[in-house]
mmCIF file of C-alpha atoms and ligand atoms in Angstrom:
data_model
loop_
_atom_site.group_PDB
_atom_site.id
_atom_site.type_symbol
_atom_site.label_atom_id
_atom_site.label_comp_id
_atom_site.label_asym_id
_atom_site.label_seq_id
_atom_site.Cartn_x
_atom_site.Cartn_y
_atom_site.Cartn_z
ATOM 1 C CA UNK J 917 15.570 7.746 1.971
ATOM 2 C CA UNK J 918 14.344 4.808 4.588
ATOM 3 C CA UNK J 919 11.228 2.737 3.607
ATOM 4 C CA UNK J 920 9.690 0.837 6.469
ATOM 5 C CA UNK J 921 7.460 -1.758 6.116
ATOM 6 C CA UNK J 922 4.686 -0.966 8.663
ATOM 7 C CA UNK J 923 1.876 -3.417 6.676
ATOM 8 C CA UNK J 924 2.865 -5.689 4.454
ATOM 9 C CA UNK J 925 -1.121 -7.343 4.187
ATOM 10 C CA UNK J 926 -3.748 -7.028 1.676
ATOM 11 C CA UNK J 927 -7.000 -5.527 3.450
ATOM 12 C CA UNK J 928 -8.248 -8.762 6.292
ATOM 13 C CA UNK J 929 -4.287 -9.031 7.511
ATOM 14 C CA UNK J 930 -2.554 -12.397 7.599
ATOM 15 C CA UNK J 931 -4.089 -14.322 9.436
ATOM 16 C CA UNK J 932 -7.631 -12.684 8.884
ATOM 17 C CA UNK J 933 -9.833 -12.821 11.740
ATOM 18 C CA UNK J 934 -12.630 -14.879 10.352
ATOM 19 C CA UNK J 935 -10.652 -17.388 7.723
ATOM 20 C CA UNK J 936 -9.679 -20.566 8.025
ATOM 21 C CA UNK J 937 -8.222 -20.877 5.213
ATOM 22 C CA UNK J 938 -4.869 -23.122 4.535
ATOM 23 C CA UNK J 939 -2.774 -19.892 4.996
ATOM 24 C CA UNK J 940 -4.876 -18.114 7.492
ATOM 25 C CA UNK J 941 -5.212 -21.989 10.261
ATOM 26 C CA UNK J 942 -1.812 -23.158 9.578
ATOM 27 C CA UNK J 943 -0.489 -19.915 10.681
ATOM 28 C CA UNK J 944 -2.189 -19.409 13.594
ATOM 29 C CA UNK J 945 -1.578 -23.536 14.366
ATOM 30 C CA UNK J 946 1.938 -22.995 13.475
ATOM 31 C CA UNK J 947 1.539 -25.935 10.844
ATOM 32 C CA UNK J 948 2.151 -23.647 8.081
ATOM 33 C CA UNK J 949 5.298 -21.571 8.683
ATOM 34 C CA UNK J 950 4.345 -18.073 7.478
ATOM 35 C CA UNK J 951 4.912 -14.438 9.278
ATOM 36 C CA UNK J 952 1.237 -12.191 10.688
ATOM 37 C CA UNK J 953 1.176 -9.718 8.589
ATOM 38 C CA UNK J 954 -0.954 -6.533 9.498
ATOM 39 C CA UNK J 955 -2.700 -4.190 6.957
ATOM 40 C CA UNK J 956 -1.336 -2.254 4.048
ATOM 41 C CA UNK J 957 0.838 0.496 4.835
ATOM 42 C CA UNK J 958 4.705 2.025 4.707
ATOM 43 C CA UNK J 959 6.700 4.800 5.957
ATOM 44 C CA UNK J 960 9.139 7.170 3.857
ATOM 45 C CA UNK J 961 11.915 9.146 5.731
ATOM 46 C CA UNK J 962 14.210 11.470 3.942
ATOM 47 C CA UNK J 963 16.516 10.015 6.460
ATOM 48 C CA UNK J 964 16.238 7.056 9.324
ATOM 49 C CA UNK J 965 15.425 9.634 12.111
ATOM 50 C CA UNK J 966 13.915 12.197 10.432
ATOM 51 C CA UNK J 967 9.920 12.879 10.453
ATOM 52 C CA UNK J 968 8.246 10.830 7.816
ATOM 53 C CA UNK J 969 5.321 10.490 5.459
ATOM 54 C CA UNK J 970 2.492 8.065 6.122
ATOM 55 C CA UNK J 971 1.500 5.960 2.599
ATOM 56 C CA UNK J 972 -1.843 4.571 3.734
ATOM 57 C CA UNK J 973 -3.633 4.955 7.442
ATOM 58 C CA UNK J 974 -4.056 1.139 8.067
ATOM 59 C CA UNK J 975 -6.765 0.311 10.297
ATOM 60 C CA UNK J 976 -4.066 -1.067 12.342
ATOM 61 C CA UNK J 977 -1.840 1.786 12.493
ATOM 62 C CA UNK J 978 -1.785 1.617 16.267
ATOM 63 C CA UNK J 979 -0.270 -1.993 16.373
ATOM 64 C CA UNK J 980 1.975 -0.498 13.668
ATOM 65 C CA UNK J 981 3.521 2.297 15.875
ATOM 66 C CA UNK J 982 3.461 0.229 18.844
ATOM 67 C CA UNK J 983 5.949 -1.635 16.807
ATOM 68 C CA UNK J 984 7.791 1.151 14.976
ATOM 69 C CA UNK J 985 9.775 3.009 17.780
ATOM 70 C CA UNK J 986 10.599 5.379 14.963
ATOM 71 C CA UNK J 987 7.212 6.561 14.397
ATOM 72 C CA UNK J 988 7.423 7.934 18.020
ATOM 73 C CA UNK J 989 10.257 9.641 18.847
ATOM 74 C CA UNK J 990 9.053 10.463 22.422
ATOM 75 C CA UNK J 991 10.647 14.867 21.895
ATOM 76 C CA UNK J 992 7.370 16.250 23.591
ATOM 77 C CA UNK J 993 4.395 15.414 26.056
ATOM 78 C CA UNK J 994 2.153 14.772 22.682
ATOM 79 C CA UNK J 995 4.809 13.702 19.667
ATOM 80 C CA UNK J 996 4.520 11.523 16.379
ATOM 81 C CA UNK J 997 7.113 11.200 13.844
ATOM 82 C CA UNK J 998 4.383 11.481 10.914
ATOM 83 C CA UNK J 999 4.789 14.802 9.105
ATOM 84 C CA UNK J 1000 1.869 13.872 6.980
ATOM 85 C CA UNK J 1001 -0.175 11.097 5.322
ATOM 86 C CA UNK J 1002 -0.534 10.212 1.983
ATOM 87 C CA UNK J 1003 -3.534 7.881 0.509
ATOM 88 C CA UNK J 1004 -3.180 5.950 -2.565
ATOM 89 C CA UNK J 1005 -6.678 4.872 -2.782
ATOM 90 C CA UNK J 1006 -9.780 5.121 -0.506
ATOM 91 C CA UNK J 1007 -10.186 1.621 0.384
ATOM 92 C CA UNK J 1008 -10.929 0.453 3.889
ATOM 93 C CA UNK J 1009 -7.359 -0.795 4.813
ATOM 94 C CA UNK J 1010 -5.593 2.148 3.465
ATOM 95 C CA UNK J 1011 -8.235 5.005 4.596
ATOM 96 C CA UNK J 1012 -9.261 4.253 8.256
ATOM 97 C CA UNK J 1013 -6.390 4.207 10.753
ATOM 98 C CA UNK J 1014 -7.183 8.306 9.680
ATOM 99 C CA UNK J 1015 -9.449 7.684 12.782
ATOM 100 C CA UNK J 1016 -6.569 6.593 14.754
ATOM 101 C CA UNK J 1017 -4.949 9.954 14.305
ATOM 102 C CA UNK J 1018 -7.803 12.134 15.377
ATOM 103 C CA UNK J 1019 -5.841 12.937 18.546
ATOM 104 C CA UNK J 1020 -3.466 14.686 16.695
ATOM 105 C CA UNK J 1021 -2.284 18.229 17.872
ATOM 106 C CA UNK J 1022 -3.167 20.689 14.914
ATOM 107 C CA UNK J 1023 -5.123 19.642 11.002
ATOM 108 C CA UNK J 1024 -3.378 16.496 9.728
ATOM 109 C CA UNK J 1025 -1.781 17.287 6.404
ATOM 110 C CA UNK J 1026 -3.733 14.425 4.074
ATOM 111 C CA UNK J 1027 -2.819 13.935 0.493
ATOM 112 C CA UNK J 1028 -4.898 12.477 -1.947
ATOM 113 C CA UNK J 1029 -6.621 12.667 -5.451
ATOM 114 C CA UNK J 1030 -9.642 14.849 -5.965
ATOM 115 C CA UNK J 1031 -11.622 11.129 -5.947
ATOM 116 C CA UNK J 1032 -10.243 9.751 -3.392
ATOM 117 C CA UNK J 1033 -11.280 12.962 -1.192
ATOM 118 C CA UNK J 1034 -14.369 13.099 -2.720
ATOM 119 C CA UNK J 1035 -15.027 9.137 -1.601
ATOM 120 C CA UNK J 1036 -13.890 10.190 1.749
ATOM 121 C CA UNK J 1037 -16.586 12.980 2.464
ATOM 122 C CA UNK J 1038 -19.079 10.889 0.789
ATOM 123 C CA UNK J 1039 -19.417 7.236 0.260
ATOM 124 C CA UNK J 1040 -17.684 6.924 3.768
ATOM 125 C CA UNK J 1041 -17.181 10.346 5.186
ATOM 126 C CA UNK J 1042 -13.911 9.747 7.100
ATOM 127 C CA UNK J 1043 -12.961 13.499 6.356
ATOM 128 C CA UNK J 1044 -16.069 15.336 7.682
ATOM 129 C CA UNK J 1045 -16.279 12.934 10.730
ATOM 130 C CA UNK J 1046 -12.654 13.890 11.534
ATOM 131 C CA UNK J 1047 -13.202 17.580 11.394
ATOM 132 C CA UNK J 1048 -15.180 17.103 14.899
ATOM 133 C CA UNK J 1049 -11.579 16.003 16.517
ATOM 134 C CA UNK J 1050 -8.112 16.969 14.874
ATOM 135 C CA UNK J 1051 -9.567 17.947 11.401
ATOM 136 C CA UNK J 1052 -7.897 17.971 7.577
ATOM 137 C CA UNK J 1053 -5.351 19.960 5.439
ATOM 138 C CA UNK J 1054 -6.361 18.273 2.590
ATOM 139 C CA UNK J 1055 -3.570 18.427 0.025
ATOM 140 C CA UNK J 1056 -4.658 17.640 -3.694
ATOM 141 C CA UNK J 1057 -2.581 15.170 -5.771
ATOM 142 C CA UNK J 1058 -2.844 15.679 -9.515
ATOM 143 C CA UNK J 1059 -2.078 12.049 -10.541
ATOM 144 C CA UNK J 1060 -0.702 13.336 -14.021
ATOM 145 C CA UNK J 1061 2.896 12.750 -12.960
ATOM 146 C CA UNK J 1062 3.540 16.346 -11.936
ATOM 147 C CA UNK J 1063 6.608 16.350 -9.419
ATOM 148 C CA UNK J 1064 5.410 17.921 -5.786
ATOM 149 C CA UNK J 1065 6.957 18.228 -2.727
ATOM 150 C CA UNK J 1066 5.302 17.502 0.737
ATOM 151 C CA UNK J 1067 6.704 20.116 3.592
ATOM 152 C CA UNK J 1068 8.565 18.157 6.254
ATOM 153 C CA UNK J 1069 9.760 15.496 3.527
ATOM 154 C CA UNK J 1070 12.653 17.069 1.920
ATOM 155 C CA UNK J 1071 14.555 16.664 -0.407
ATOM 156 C CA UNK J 1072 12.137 14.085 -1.536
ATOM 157 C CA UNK J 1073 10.544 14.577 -5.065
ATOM 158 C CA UNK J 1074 7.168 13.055 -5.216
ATOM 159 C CA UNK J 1075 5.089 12.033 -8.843
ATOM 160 C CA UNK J 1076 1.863 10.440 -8.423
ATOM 161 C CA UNK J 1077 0.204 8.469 -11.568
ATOM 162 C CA UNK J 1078 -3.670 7.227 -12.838
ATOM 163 C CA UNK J 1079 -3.274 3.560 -12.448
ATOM 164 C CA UNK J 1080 -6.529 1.195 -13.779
ATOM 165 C CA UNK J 1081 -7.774 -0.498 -10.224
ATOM 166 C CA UNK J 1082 -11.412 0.080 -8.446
ATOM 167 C CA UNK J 1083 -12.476 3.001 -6.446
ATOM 168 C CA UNK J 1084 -13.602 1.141 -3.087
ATOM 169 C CA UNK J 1085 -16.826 -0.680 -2.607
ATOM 170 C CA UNK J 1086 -18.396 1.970 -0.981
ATOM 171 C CA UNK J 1087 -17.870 4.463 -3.644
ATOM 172 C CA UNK J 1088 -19.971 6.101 -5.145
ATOM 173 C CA UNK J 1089 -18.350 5.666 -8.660
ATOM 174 C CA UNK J 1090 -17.046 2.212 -7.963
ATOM 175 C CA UNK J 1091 -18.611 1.126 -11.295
ATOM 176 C CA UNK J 1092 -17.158 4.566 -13.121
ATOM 177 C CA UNK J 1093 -13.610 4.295 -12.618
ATOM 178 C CA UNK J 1094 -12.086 8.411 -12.204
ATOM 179 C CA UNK J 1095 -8.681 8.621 -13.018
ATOM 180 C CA UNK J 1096 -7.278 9.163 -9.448
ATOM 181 C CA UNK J 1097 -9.243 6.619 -7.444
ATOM 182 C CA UNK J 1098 -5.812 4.627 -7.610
ATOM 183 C CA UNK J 1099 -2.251 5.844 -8.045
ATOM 184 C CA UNK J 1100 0.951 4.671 -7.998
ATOM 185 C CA UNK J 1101 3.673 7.114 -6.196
ATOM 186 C CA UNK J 1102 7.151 7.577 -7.094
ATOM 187 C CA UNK J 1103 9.738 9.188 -4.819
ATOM 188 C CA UNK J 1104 12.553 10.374 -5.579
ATOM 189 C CA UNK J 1105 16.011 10.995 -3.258
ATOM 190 C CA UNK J 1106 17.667 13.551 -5.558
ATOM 191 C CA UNK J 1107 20.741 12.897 -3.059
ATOM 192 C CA UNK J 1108 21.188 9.805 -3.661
ATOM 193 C CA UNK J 1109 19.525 9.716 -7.378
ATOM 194 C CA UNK J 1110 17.196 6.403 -6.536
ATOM 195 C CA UNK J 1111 13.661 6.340 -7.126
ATOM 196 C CA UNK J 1112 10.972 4.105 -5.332
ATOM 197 C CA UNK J 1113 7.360 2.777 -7.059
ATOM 198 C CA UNK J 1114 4.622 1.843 -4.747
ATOM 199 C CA UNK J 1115 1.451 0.550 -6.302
ATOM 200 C CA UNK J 1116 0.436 -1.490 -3.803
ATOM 201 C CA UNK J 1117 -3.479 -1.976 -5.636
ATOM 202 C CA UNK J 1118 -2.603 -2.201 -9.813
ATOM 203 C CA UNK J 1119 -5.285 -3.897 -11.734
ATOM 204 C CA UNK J 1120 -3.607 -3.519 -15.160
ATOM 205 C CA UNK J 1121 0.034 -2.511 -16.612
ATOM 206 C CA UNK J 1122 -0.197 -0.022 -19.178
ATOM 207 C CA UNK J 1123 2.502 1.779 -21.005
ATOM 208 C CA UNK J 1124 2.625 4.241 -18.335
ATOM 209 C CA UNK J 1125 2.934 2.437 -15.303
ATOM 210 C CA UNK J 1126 5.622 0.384 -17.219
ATOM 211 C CA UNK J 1127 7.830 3.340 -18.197
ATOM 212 C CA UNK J 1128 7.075 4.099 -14.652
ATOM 213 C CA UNK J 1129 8.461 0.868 -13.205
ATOM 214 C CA UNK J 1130 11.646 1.343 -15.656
ATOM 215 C CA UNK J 1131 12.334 4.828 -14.210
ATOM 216 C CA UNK J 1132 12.384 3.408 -10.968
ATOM 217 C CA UNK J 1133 15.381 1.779 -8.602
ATOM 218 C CA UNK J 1134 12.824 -0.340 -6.291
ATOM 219 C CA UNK J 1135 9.223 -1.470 -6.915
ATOM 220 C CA UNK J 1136 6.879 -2.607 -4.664
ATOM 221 C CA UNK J 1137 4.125 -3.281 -6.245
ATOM 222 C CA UNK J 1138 0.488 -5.738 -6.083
ATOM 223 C CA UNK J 1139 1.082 -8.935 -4.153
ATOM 224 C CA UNK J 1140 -2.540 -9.388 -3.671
ATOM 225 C CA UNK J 1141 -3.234 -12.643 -5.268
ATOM 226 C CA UNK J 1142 -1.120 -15.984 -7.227
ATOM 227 C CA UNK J 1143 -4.245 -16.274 -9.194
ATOM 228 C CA UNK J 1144 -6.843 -14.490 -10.798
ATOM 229 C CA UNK J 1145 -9.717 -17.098 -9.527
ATOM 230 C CA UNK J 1146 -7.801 -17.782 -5.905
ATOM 231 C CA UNK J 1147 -10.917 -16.464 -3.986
ATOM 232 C CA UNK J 1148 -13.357 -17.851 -6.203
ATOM 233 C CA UNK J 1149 -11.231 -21.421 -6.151
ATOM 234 C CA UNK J 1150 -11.382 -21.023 -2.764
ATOM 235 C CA UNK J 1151 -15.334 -20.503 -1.802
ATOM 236 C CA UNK J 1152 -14.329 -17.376 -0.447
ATOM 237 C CA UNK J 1153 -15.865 -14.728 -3.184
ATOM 238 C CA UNK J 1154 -17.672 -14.844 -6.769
ATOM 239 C CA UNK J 1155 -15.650 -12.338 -8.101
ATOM 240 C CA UNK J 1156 -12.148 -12.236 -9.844
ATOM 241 C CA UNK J 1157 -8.571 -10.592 -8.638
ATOM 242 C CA UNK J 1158 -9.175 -8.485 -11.948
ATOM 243 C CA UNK J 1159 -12.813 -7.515 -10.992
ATOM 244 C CA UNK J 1160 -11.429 -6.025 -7.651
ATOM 245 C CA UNK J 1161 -8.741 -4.267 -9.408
ATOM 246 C CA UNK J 1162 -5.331 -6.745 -8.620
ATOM 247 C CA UNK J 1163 -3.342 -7.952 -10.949
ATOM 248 C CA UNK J 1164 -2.569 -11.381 -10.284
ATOM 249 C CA UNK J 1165 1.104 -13.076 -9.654
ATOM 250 C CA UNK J 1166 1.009 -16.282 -11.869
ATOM 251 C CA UNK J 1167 1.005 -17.154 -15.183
ATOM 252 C CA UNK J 1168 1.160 -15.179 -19.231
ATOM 253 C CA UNK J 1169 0.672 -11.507 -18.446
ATOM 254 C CA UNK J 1170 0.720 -12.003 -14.522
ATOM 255 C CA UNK J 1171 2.960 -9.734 -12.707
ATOM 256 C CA UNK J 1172 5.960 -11.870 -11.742
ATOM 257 C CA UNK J 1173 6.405 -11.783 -15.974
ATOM 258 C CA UNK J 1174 6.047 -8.094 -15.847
ATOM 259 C CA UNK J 1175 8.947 -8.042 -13.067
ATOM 260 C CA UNK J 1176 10.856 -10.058 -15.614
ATOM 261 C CA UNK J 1177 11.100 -7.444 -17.694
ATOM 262 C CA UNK J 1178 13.062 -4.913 -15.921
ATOM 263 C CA UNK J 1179 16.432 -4.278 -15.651
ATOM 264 C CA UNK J 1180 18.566 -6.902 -13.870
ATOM 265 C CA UNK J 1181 19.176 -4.339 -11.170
ATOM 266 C CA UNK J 1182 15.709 -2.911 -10.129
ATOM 267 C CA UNK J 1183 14.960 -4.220 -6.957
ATOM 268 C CA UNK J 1184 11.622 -5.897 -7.090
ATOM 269 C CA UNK J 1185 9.096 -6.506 -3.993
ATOM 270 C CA UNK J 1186 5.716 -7.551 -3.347
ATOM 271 C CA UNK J 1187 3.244 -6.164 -0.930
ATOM 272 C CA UNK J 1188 -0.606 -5.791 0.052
ATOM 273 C CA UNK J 1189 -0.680 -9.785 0.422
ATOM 274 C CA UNK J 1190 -3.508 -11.193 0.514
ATOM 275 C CA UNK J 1191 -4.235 -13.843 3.001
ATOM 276 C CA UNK J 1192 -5.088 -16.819 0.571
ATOM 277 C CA UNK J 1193 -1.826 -16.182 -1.240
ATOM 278 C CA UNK J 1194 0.055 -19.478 -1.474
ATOM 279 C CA UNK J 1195 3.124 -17.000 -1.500
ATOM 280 C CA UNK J 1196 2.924 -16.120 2.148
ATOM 281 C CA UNK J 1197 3.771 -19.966 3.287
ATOM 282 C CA UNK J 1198 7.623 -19.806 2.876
ATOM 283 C CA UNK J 1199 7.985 -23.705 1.881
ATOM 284 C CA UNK J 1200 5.377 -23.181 -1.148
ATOM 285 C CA UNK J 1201 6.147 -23.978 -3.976
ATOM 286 C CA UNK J 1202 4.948 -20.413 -5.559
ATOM 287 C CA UNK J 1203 7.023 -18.957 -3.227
ATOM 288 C CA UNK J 1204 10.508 -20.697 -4.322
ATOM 289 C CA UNK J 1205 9.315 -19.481 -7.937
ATOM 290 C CA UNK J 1206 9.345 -15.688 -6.637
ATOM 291 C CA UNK J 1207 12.767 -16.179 -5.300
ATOM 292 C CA UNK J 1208 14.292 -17.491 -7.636
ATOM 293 C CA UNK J 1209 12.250 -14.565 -9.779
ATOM 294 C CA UNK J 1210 14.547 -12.509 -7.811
ATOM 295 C CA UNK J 1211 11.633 -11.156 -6.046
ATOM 296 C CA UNK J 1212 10.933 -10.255 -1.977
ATOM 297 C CA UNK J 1213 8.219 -10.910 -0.841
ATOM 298 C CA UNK J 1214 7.768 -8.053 1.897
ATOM 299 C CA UNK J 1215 7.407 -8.501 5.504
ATOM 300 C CA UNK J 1216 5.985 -5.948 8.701
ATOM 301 C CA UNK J 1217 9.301 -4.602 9.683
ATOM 302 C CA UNK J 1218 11.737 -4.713 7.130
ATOM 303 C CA UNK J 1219 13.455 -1.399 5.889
ATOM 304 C CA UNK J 1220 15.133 -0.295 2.526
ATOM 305 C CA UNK J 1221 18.004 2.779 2.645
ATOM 306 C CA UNK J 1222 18.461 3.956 -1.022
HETATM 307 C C1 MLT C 483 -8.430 -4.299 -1.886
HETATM 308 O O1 MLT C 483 -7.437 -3.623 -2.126
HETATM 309 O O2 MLT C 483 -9.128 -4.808 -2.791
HETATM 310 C C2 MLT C 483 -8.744 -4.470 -0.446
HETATM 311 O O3 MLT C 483 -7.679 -4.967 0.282
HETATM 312 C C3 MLT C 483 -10.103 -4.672 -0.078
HETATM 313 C C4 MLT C 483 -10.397 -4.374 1.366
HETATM 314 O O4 MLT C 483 -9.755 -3.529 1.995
HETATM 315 O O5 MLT C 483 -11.303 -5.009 1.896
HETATM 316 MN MN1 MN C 484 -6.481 -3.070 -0.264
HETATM 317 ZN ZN1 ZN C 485 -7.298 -16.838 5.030
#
């Protein structure tokens, strides 16, 4: 399978458009040397060339094909090279380049939990909106780890998981988690025999999600935040990386010590960035400690074959 990198930003995208944070004005001054990122998304193909699957509709999906010439392989007058679109949470940054798409010839194949839909006709009704342009074959993911295939994507084998996060802001339930307002996906090449994880929102690591990082040849997982108070630290919000549902990088129980624990040979890789993260400046100090952690920090544009 390919994995592109179309979004390798937490929601706000590196730099965000109102922060002047350390990160966010030493980037754009070009004191601080650190890659724009845009907004959380990536792109699985069965094979480089072959129509692929959508994991999150960033709200800047458009900037994302304009620079991914193999989401548009140009066969027909109206053409895209995205089969379907899978959500892993209804947030903002994952749910609403599904606007962008509304031009679509035919009902966009959408997968996603029972909550997640349910968010997405209520608290912010991206699905019934969108049934006044290309409209929705809503596809329901059971995130109990059942294996399910998505037509257009095979061979891949697909297993979605619970994961402890938030349901977004808007939610109705935000303050009654559902199992299902987050997963974590893992896909499968039975070809080839490698598995992905992508969790790109995990709050907390549970048995589950462990065994479910084990089973897996590549995991790119929450790069949100260093530390659990780096918004509060920095002015920017009251609330916690745990109280939005991230698990922070740094320090006892942090995820770069979870990473530690796998096998020598999973690849491991960060993503969904958020824009105060010291990691994203590439002379930082917390940066060198990921490296030599043996962990990428993911950029727009980069691909994996496995
Ligand atoms: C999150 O995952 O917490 C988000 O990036 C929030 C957002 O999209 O504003
Ligand atoms: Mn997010
Ligand atoms: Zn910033």
């Amino acid at each position: 399978m390919r994995i592109t990198i179309l979004g390798s930003a937490a929601g706000g995208g590196f730099p965000q458009w109102n922060c002047n944070c350390r990160n966010c004005a030493g980037q754009r001054a070009g004191t601080v040397r650190a890659k724009a990122r845009t907004q959380s998304s990536i792109f699985i193909q069965p094979d480089a060339g072959a129509d692929g699957l959508l994991l999150n509709a960033s709200p800047d999906l458009l900037q994302q094909i304009k620079a991914t010439p193999a989401l548009q392989p140009g066969r027909a007058l109206r053409d895209t090279a995205i089969a379907a679109v899978l959500l892993i949470d209804g947030q903002i940054d994952h749910s609403t380049g599904l606007f962008m798409l509304r031009e679509r010839n035919g009902k966009l194949p959408l997968w996603c939990t029972d909550a997640v839909a349910q968010d997405l006709s209520t608290g912010n009704p991206i699905l019934r909106v969108l049934e006044h342009y290309c409209g929705v074959d809503r596809r329901r993911i059971q995130p109990d780890g059942t294996p399910f295939e998505i037509p257009g994507l095979a061979p891949l084998v697909f297993r979605a998981i619970a994961l402890s996060s938030k349901a977004a802001p808007y939610s109705p339930h935000r303050d009654a988690p559902e199992p299902g307002d987050n997963i974590g996906l893992l896909v499968t090449d039975p070809r080839s025999g490698k598995t992905l994880f992508y969790a790109p929102g995990l709050g907390e690591i549970d048995a589950q999600v462990f065994d479910a990082m084990h089973q897996a040849d590549a995991v790119m997982v929450d790069g949100t935040f260093w530390t659990d108070d780096e918004m509060q630290r920095l002015g920017l919000s009251r609330k916690t990386a745990h109280d939005i549902g991230h698990l922070a990088q740094s320090g006892p129980g942090g995820m770069v010590e979870w990473l530690d624990k796998l096998p020598a040979s999973t690849r491991r890789l960060l993503i969904h960035i958020n824009n105060t993260n010291p990691i994203l400046d590439e002379d930082s100090a917390e940066r060198a400690e990921v490296e030599r952690a043996g962990i990428t920090v993911c950029e727009d544009g980069m691909t994996l074959d496995f």
